[in-house]
């Protein structure tokens, strides 16, 4: 139903001082976003701890699929190496490359999910930067008070609650529906926002929209939650 | 002497020798406020640069020698200094592109471009207790020397002196960038190792022009 099927997805490159960290982040990201290309540039060529500009350049070149690349970094010289790689790649025909200084694991997972759901480079970058700290959002009660919104409540029945892969599935579906919705006041398309709610099995979720045409979308998300995320894979 | 590609080769060779000589000092400075490997990293990088500039064909231009040196630093230093010095020399190379000799105005342009590259890459400003504190005083001194109509060699001397005094000012500074910033007040009283390696490199540039 989305137009993303024949569109190329944004790719990711994970730059870390440690090869193990880079590969570990890629493993987690790929589990939740199986169609997204994730390349790694971890450690030095001799297997030591550090970052290497040429490795970053190679990873960007091999990750590129035509939709752009978001580079995730750990600390210090990883950012410098990534920026230097971009400067050196400047003459090449690499489409769009953006460097994120968001959190490596959470940001990587959020970026992967946004890429998987067809976001462009700027969308994926923004997803990777979204902070886990809570930000002001509509309180679900305001929908009831205003009378114009649509709110439904469900209980999380699956073991993981709204975490890990279920959270990723939730965000993917919410994004694909194209309706602005909130879950317990958080943007339903923000993986980091949803993870920050810490909703475990048995918790109650309020899914709401102010969009008069959005009731079916809310129903779909409620259905997903009530199914225990069983029907998605 | 005129500043042609031979000067750049002599500069890099002299820098490699001086860095090798002072690597233990740089390590000690870095051990106090960083991770203790600045001398080792810089020595590895400049040894690679020294070997690379020897291999360049006759008739190479200054910009080509600078670019080859930059690529070696980027690929072999490891740590933050590689991208920082590498970007400095890349931008310096751009500033003298196409020239077979670097005149006094272009000596200044080269130094300004190098400083700009380091500022862009490291997002540091004067006063942050980084190599920018050495580079910025060096560039100011070079600018004054150009305004006074000095020769290229004199301009490089002024830059080297400026870098030395700029490095000294980092002693009293509170670090705002890099690993030293984790130490806060405890870093005060220690000289920034990147500022010291900058002074070494710019002194080599001046010596090579004599």
Coordinates of C-alpha atoms in Angstrom, one line a residue:
Chain A
X1 CA 0.0 0.0 0.0
X2 CA 2.9 2.3 0.4
X3 CA 4.8 3.6 -2.6
X4 CA 8.1 2.4 -1.0
X5 CA 8.1 -1.0 -2.7
X6 CA 10.1 0.0 -5.8
X7 CA 11.9 2.8 -4.1
X8 CA 15.5 2.4 -2.9
X9 CA 16.0 2.7 0.8
X10 CA 18.5 4.9 2.6
X11 CA 21.5 2.9 3.8
X12 CA 23.4 3.2 7.1
X13 CA 27.1 3.1 8.0
X14 CA 28.2 2.5 11.6
X15 CA 31.5 4.0 12.6
X16 CA 33.0 3.0 15.9
X17 CA 36.4 2.8 17.5
X18 CA 35.7 -0.9 17.9
X19 CA 34.9 -3.4 15.2
X20 CA 32.9 -5.4 17.6
X21 CA 30.7 -2.5 18.6
X22 CA 30.2 -1.5 14.9
X23 CA 29.2 -5.1 14.0
X24 CA 27.0 -5.4 17.1
X25 CA 25.1 -2.3 16.3
X26 CA 24.6 -3.4 12.7
X27 CA 23.3 -6.7 14.0
X28 CA 20.7 -5.1 16.1
X29 CA 19.7 -2.6 13.4
X30 CA 19.4 -5.3 10.8
X31 CA 17.2 -7.5 13.0
X32 CA 14.6 -4.7 13.1
X33 CA 15.2 -3.4 9.6
X34 CA 16.0 -6.3 7.4
X35 CA 15.9 -4.5 4.0
X36 CA 18.2 -1.7 5.0
X37 CA 21.8 -2.0 3.9
X38 CA 24.1 -1.5 7.0
X39 CA 27.9 -1.3 6.5
X40 CA 30.4 -1.0 9.3
X41 CA 33.7 0.8 9.7
X42 CA 35.0 -0.2 13.1
X43 CA 38.5 -0.2 14.5
X44 CA 41.8 0.3 12.6
X45 CA 43.0 -1.8 9.7
X46 CA 45.4 -3.7 12.0
X47 CA 42.5 -4.7 14.3
X48 CA 43.2 -2.1 17.0
X49 CA 40.9 0.4 18.6
X50 CA 40.4 3.6 16.6
X51 CA 38.8 4.9 13.5
X52 CA 40.1 4.9 9.9
X53 CA 39.0 7.4 7.3
X54 CA 39.6 5.0 4.4
X55 CA 37.4 2.4 6.0
X56 CA 34.7 4.9 6.4
X57 CA 35.0 5.9 2.7
X58 CA 34.9 2.3 1.6
X59 CA 31.9 1.6 3.8
X60 CA 30.0 4.6 2.5
X61 CA 30.8 3.7 -1.1
X62 CA 29.6 0.1 -0.7
X63 CA 26.5 1.1 1.3
X64 CA 25.3 3.6 -1.2
X65 CA 22.2 2.4 -3.2
X66 CA 21.1 5.6 -4.7
X67 CA 18.9 6.9 -1.9
X68 CA 21.7 8.3 0.3
X69 CA 23.5 7.2 3.4
X70 CA 23.3 8.2 7.1
X71 CA 26.6 7.7 9.0
X72 CA 26.3 6.9 12.7
X73 CA 29.3 7.5 14.9
X74 CA 30.4 6.7 18.5
X75 CA 32.8 9.3 19.9
X76 CA 35.5 11.8 19.3
X77 CA 37.6 10.9 16.3
X78 CA 34.8 8.8 14.8
X79 CA 33.1 12.0 13.9
X80 CA 36.3 13.6 12.6
X81 CA 37.0 10.5 10.5
X82 CA 33.5 10.5 9.1
X83 CA 33.6 14.2 8.3
X84 CA 37.0 13.8 6.7
X85 CA 35.8 10.9 4.6
X86 CA 32.9 13.1 3.4
X87 CA 35.3 15.8 2.4
X88 CA 37.4 13.4 0.5
X89 CA 34.4 11.8 -1.1
X90 CA 33.3 15.3 -2.2
X91 CA 34.5 14.8 -5.8
X92 CA 32.8 11.4 -6.1
X93 CA 29.2 11.0 -7.2
X94 CA 28.0 9.8 -3.9
X95 CA 24.4 11.0 -3.6
X96 CA 23.6 12.3 -0.2
X97 CA 25.5 11.5 3.0
X98 CA 24.6 12.8 6.4
X99 CA 26.5 12.3 9.7
X100 CA 24.5 11.7 12.8
X101 CA 25.7 12.5 16.3
X102 CA 22.7 10.8 17.9
X103 CA 23.2 7.8 20.2
X104 CA 24.8 4.9 18.4
X105 CA 22.5 2.0 19.4
X106 CA 19.2 3.7 20.0
X107 CA 19.8 6.2 17.2
X108 CA 20.9 3.4 14.9
X109 CA 17.8 1.4 15.5
X110 CA 15.5 4.4 15.1
X111 CA 17.4 5.3 11.8
X112 CA 17.0 1.8 10.6
X113 CA 13.3 1.7 11.2
X114 CA 12.8 5.0 9.5
X115 CA 14.9 3.9 6.5
X116 CA 12.9 0.6 6.4
X117 CA 9.7 2.6 6.2
X118 CA 10.9 4.6 3.2
X119 CA 12.2 7.8 4.8
X120 CA 14.6 10.0 2.9
X121 CA 18.1 10.9 4.2
X122 CA 16.7 13.8 6.2
X123 CA 14.0 11.7 7.8
X124 CA 16.4 9.0 8.7
X125 CA 18.9 11.5 10.1
X126 CA 16.1 13.2 12.2
X127 CA 15.0 9.8 13.5
X128 CA 18.5 9.0 14.7
X129 CA 18.8 12.3 16.5
X130 CA 15.5 12.2 18.3
X131 CA 16.3 12.3 22.0
X132 CA 15.0 9.7 24.4
X133 CA 14.2 12.4 26.9
X134 CA 10.5 13.2 27.0
X135 CA 9.3 16.2 25.2
X136 CA 5.9 18.0 25.5
X137 CA 3.2 16.3 23.5
X138 CA -0.5 16.2 23.5
X139 CA -1.9 14.6 26.5
X140 CA -4.4 11.9 25.6
X141 CA -7.0 13.4 27.9
X142 CA -7.1 16.6 25.7
X143 CA -8.6 14.5 22.9
X144 CA -11.4 13.5 25.1
X145 CA -11.9 17.0 26.4
X146 CA -11.8 18.5 22.9
X147 CA -14.3 16.1 21.6
X148 CA -12.9 16.3 18.1
X149 CA -10.2 13.5 18.4
X150 CA -10.4 9.8 18.4
X151 CA -8.9 7.8 21.3
X152 CA -8.7 4.0 21.9
X153 CA -7.1 2.1 24.7
X154 CA -5.6 -1.4 24.7
X155 CA -3.5 -3.5 26.9
X156 CA -0.1 -4.9 25.9
X157 CA -0.4 -8.7 25.9
X158 CA 2.9 -9.7 24.4
X159 CA 5.9 -10.5 26.6
X160 CA 8.1 -7.7 25.3
X161 CA 5.6 -5.0 25.7
X162 CA 6.1 -2.0 23.5
X163 CA 9.9 -2.6 23.2
X164 CA 12.5 -4.0 20.8
X165 CA 10.9 -5.6 17.7
X166 CA 7.3 -4.9 18.7
X167 CA 8.1 -1.2 19.0
X168 CA 9.8 -1.3 15.6
X169 CA 6.8 -3.0 14.1
X170 CA 4.5 -0.5 15.7
X171 CA 6.4 2.5 14.4
X172 CA 6.6 0.9 10.9
X173 CA 2.8 0.5 10.8
X174 CA 2.2 3.9 12.3
X175 CA 4.5 5.5 9.7
X176 CA 2.9 3.6 6.8
X177 CA -0.6 4.7 7.7
X178 CA 0.2 8.4 7.1
X179 CA -1.9 9.7 9.9
X180 CA -0.6 11.8 12.8
X181 CA -1.2 9.7 15.9
X182 CA 0.1 9.6 19.5
X183 CA 0.7 6.8 21.9
X184 CA 0.4 7.9 25.5
X185 CA 1.2 11.4 24.3
X186 CA 4.2 10.5 22.2
X187 CA 4.4 10.7 18.4
X188 CA 3.5 7.2 17.2
X189 CA 6.2 7.4 14.5
X190 CA 9.0 8.1 16.9
X191 CA 10.7 4.9 18.0
X192 CA 12.9 6.7 20.5
X193 CA 9.8 8.5 22.0
X194 CA 8.0 5.2 22.3
X195 CA 10.9 3.4 23.8
X196 CA 11.2 6.1 26.4
X197 CA 7.7 5.3 27.6
X198 CA 9.0 2.0 28.9
X199 CA 5.7 0.2 28.3
X200 CA 5.9 -3.4 29.5
X201 CA 3.5 -6.3 29.3
X202 CA 0.3 -5.5 30.9
X203 CA 0.7 -1.7 30.5
X204 CA -2.1 0.3 28.9
X205 CA -1.6 2.2 25.7
X206 CA -3.8 5.2 24.6
X207 CA -3.6 5.7 20.9
X208 CA -5.2 8.9 19.7
X209 CA -5.5 11.1 16.7
X210 CA -6.9 14.6 16.0
X211 CA -7.3 13.7 12.4
X212 CA -11.1 13.2 11.6
X213 CA -10.1 10.7 8.9
X214 CA -7.7 8.9 11.1
X215 CA -10.0 6.6 13.0
X216 CA -9.2 3.5 10.9
X217 CA -5.5 4.1 11.4
X218 CA -5.9 4.1 15.2
X219 CA -8.0 0.9 14.9
X220 CA -5.2 -0.7 12.9
X221 CA -2.6 0.1 15.6
X222 CA -5.0 -1.1 18.4
X223 CA -5.5 -4.3 16.4
X224 CA -1.7 -4.8 16.2
X225 CA -1.3 -4.2 20.0
X226 CA -4.2 -6.5 20.8
X227 CA -2.8 -9.2 18.5
X228 CA 0.3 -9.3 20.6
X229 CA 2.2 -8.4 17.5
X230 CA 1.7 -11.9 16.1
X231 CA 0.4 -11.1 12.7
X232 CA 3.3 -9.0 11.5
X233 CA 5.9 -11.5 10.5
Chain B
X1 CA 65.2 30.6 -1.3
X2 CA 62.0 30.4 -3.4
X3 CA 59.4 28.2 -1.9
X4 CA 58.7 25.5 -4.4
X5 CA 57.9 21.8 -4.1
X6 CA 61.5 21.2 -2.8
X7 CA 60.6 23.4 0.2
X8 CA 57.4 21.4 1.0
X9 CA 59.4 18.1 0.8
X10 CA 62.1 19.6 3.1
X11 CA 59.4 20.9 5.4
X12 CA 57.8 17.5 5.7
X13 CA 61.1 15.8 6.1
X14 CA 62.2 18.2 8.9
X15 CA 58.8 17.8 10.6
X16 CA 59.2 14.1 10.6
X17 CA 62.6 14.3 12.1
X18 CA 61.5 16.8 14.8
X19 CA 58.4 14.8 15.6
X20 CA 60.4 11.6 15.9
X21 CA 62.8 13.4 18.2
X22 CA 60.1 14.9 20.4
X23 CA 57.6 12.0 20.3
X24 CA 58.3 11.0 24.0
X25 CA 57.6 14.6 25.1
X26 CA 54.3 14.7 23.1
X27 CA 53.4 11.3 24.7
X28 CA 54.1 12.7 28.1
X29 CA 52.0 15.8 27.5
X30 CA 49.2 13.7 26.2
X31 CA 49.4 11.3 29.1
X32 CA 48.7 14.1 31.4
X33 CA 45.4 15.2 29.8
X34 CA 44.6 12.7 27.1
X35 CA 45.4 9.1 26.2
X36 CA 49.1 9.3 26.0
X37 CA 49.6 8.4 22.3
X38 CA 49.9 11.7 20.5
X39 CA 53.7 11.4 20.0
X40 CA 53.5 7.8 18.9
X41 CA 50.6 8.6 16.5
X42 CA 52.3 11.7 15.0
X43 CA 55.6 9.8 14.6
X44 CA 53.8 7.0 12.7
X45 CA 52.1 9.5 10.5
X46 CA 55.0 11.7 9.7
X47 CA 57.3 8.7 9.1
X48 CA 54.8 7.7 6.4
X49 CA 54.7 11.2 5.1
X50 CA 58.5 11.4 4.9
X51 CA 58.6 8.2 2.9
X52 CA 55.8 9.2 0.6
X53 CA 57.2 12.6 -0.3
X54 CA 60.5 10.9 -1.3
X55 CA 58.7 8.9 -3.9
X56 CA 57.0 11.8 -5.6
X57 CA 58.1 12.4 -9.2
X58 CA 60.4 15.3 -10.1
X59 CA 58.3 18.3 -11.2
X60 CA 55.6 17.8 -8.7
X61 CA 54.0 21.0 -7.5
X62 CA 53.8 22.2 -3.9
X63 CA 50.1 21.5 -3.9
X64 CA 50.7 17.9 -4.9
X65 CA 53.3 17.3 -2.2
X66 CA 50.9 18.8 0.4
X67 CA 48.0 16.7 -0.8
X68 CA 50.1 13.5 -0.8
X69 CA 51.2 14.3 2.8
X70 CA 47.6 15.0 3.9
X71 CA 46.5 11.6 2.6
X72 CA 49.3 9.9 4.5
X73 CA 48.5 11.6 7.7
X74 CA 44.8 10.8 7.3
X75 CA 45.5 7.1 6.7
X76 CA 48.2 6.5 9.2
X77 CA 48.1 8.8 12.2
X78 CA 45.0 7.2 13.9
X79 CA 43.2 9.2 16.5
X80 CA 41.8 12.7 16.0
X81 CA 45.1 14.2 14.9
X82 CA 45.1 12.4 11.6
X83 CA 41.9 14.0 10.3
X84 CA 42.8 17.3 11.8
X85 CA 46.3 17.7 10.3
X86 CA 45.2 15.9 7.2
X87 CA 42.4 18.4 6.6
X88 CA 44.8 21.2 7.3
X89 CA 47.2 20.1 4.6
X90 CA 44.4 19.3 2.2
X91 CA 43.1 22.8 2.5
X92 CA 46.7 24.2 2.3
X93 CA 47.1 22.2 -0.9
X94 CA 44.0 23.8 -2.3
X95 CA 45.2 27.3 -1.4
X96 CA 48.3 26.9 -3.6
X97 CA 46.8 24.8 -6.3
X98 CA 48.5 25.2 -9.7
X99 CA 51.5 27.2 -8.4
X100 CA 55.0 26.1 -8.9
X101 CA 56.3 28.6 -6.3
X102 CA 54.6 29.9 -3.2
X103 CA 55.0 33.7 -2.8
X104 CA 54.6 35.6 0.4
X105 CA 50.8 36.2 -0.1
X106 CA 50.3 32.5 -0.8
X107 CA 52.3 31.5 2.3
X108 CA 49.7 33.4 4.3
X109 CA 46.9 31.9 2.2
X110 CA 48.3 28.4 2.9
X111 CA 48.5 29.0 6.6
X112 CA 45.0 30.5 6.8
X113 CA 43.5 27.6 4.8
X114 CA 45.2 25.1 7.1
X115 CA 43.8 26.9 10.2
X116 CA 40.3 27.0 8.6
X117 CA 40.5 23.3 7.9
X118 CA 41.3 22.5 11.5
X119 CA 38.6 24.8 12.8
X120 CA 36.0 23.2 10.5
X121 CA 37.0 19.7 11.3
X122 CA 37.5 20.1 15.1
X123 CA 34.8 22.7 15.7
X124 CA 37.2 24.3 18.1
X125 CA 37.8 28.1 18.6
X126 CA 40.7 30.0 20.1
X127 CA 40.7 29.5 23.9
X128 CA 39.4 25.9 23.8
X129 CA 42.9 24.6 24.7
X130 CA 43.5 22.9 21.3
X131 CA 45.9 23.1 18.4
X132 CA 43.8 26.0 17.2
X133 CA 45.4 28.2 19.9
X134 CA 48.8 27.6 18.3
X135 CA 47.6 27.9 14.7
X136 CA 45.5 31.1 15.2
X137 CA 48.4 33.0 16.8
X138 CA 50.7 31.7 14.1
X139 CA 48.3 33.0 11.4
X140 CA 47.9 36.4 13.1
X141 CA 51.7 36.7 13.2
X142 CA 52.0 35.7 9.6
X143 CA 49.4 38.3 8.6
X144 CA 51.3 41.1 10.4
X145 CA 54.5 40.0 8.8
X146 CA 52.9 40.1 5.3
X147 CA 51.5 43.6 6.1
X148 CA 55.0 44.7 7.0
X149 CA 56.3 43.5 3.6
X150 CA 58.4 40.7 5.0
X151 CA 59.9 37.8 2.9
X152 CA 58.3 34.4 2.8
X153 CA 61.0 33.0 5.1
X154 CA 60.4 35.8 7.6
X155 CA 56.7 35.2 7.4
X156 CA 57.2 31.5 8.3
X157 CA 59.6 32.5 11.1
X158 CA 56.9 34.8 12.5
X159 CA 54.3 32.0 12.2
X160 CA 56.6 29.5 14.0
X161 CA 57.2 32.0 16.8
X162 CA 53.5 32.7 17.0
X163 CA 52.7 28.9 17.2
X164 CA 55.2 28.6 20.0
X165 CA 53.7 31.4 22.1
X166 CA 50.2 30.2 21.2
X167 CA 51.0 26.8 22.5
X168 CA 52.4 28.3 25.8
X169 CA 49.0 30.1 26.3
X170 CA 47.2 26.7 26.5
X171 CA 48.8 26.0 29.9
X172 CA 46.4 28.2 31.7
X173 CA 43.3 27.3 29.6
X174 CA 40.4 25.1 30.6
X175 CA 39.8 22.5 27.9
X176 CA 36.5 22.6 25.9
X177 CA 37.2 20.0 23.2
X178 CA 38.5 16.5 22.9
X179 CA 39.4 14.0 25.6
X180 CA 41.1 16.7 27.8
X181 CA 37.6 18.3 28.3
X182 CA 36.6 15.3 30.4
X183 CA 39.2 16.5 32.9
X184 CA 37.9 20.0 33.3
X185 CA 39.9 22.0 35.9
X186 CA 42.5 19.2 36.3
X187 CA 43.8 19.9 32.8
X188 CA 44.7 23.5 33.8
X189 CA 48.5 23.8 34.1
X190 CA 49.2 21.3 31.3
X191 CA 50.1 22.3 27.8
X192 CA 48.0 21.0 25.0
X193 CA 49.9 18.3 23.0
X194 CA 48.3 19.3 19.7
X195 CA 49.3 22.9 20.1
X196 CA 52.9 21.7 20.8
X197 CA 53.0 19.5 17.7
X198 CA 51.7 22.4 15.7
X199 CA 54.6 24.5 16.9
X200 CA 57.0 21.7 16.0
X201 CA 55.5 21.5 12.5
X202 CA 55.5 25.2 11.8
X203 CA 59.1 25.5 13.1
X204 CA 60.0 22.8 10.5
X205 CA 58.3 24.9 7.8
X206 CA 60.4 27.9 8.7
X207 CA 63.7 25.9 9.0
X208 CA 63.1 24.3 5.6
X209 CA 62.7 27.8 4.0
X210 CA 66.3 28.8 5.1

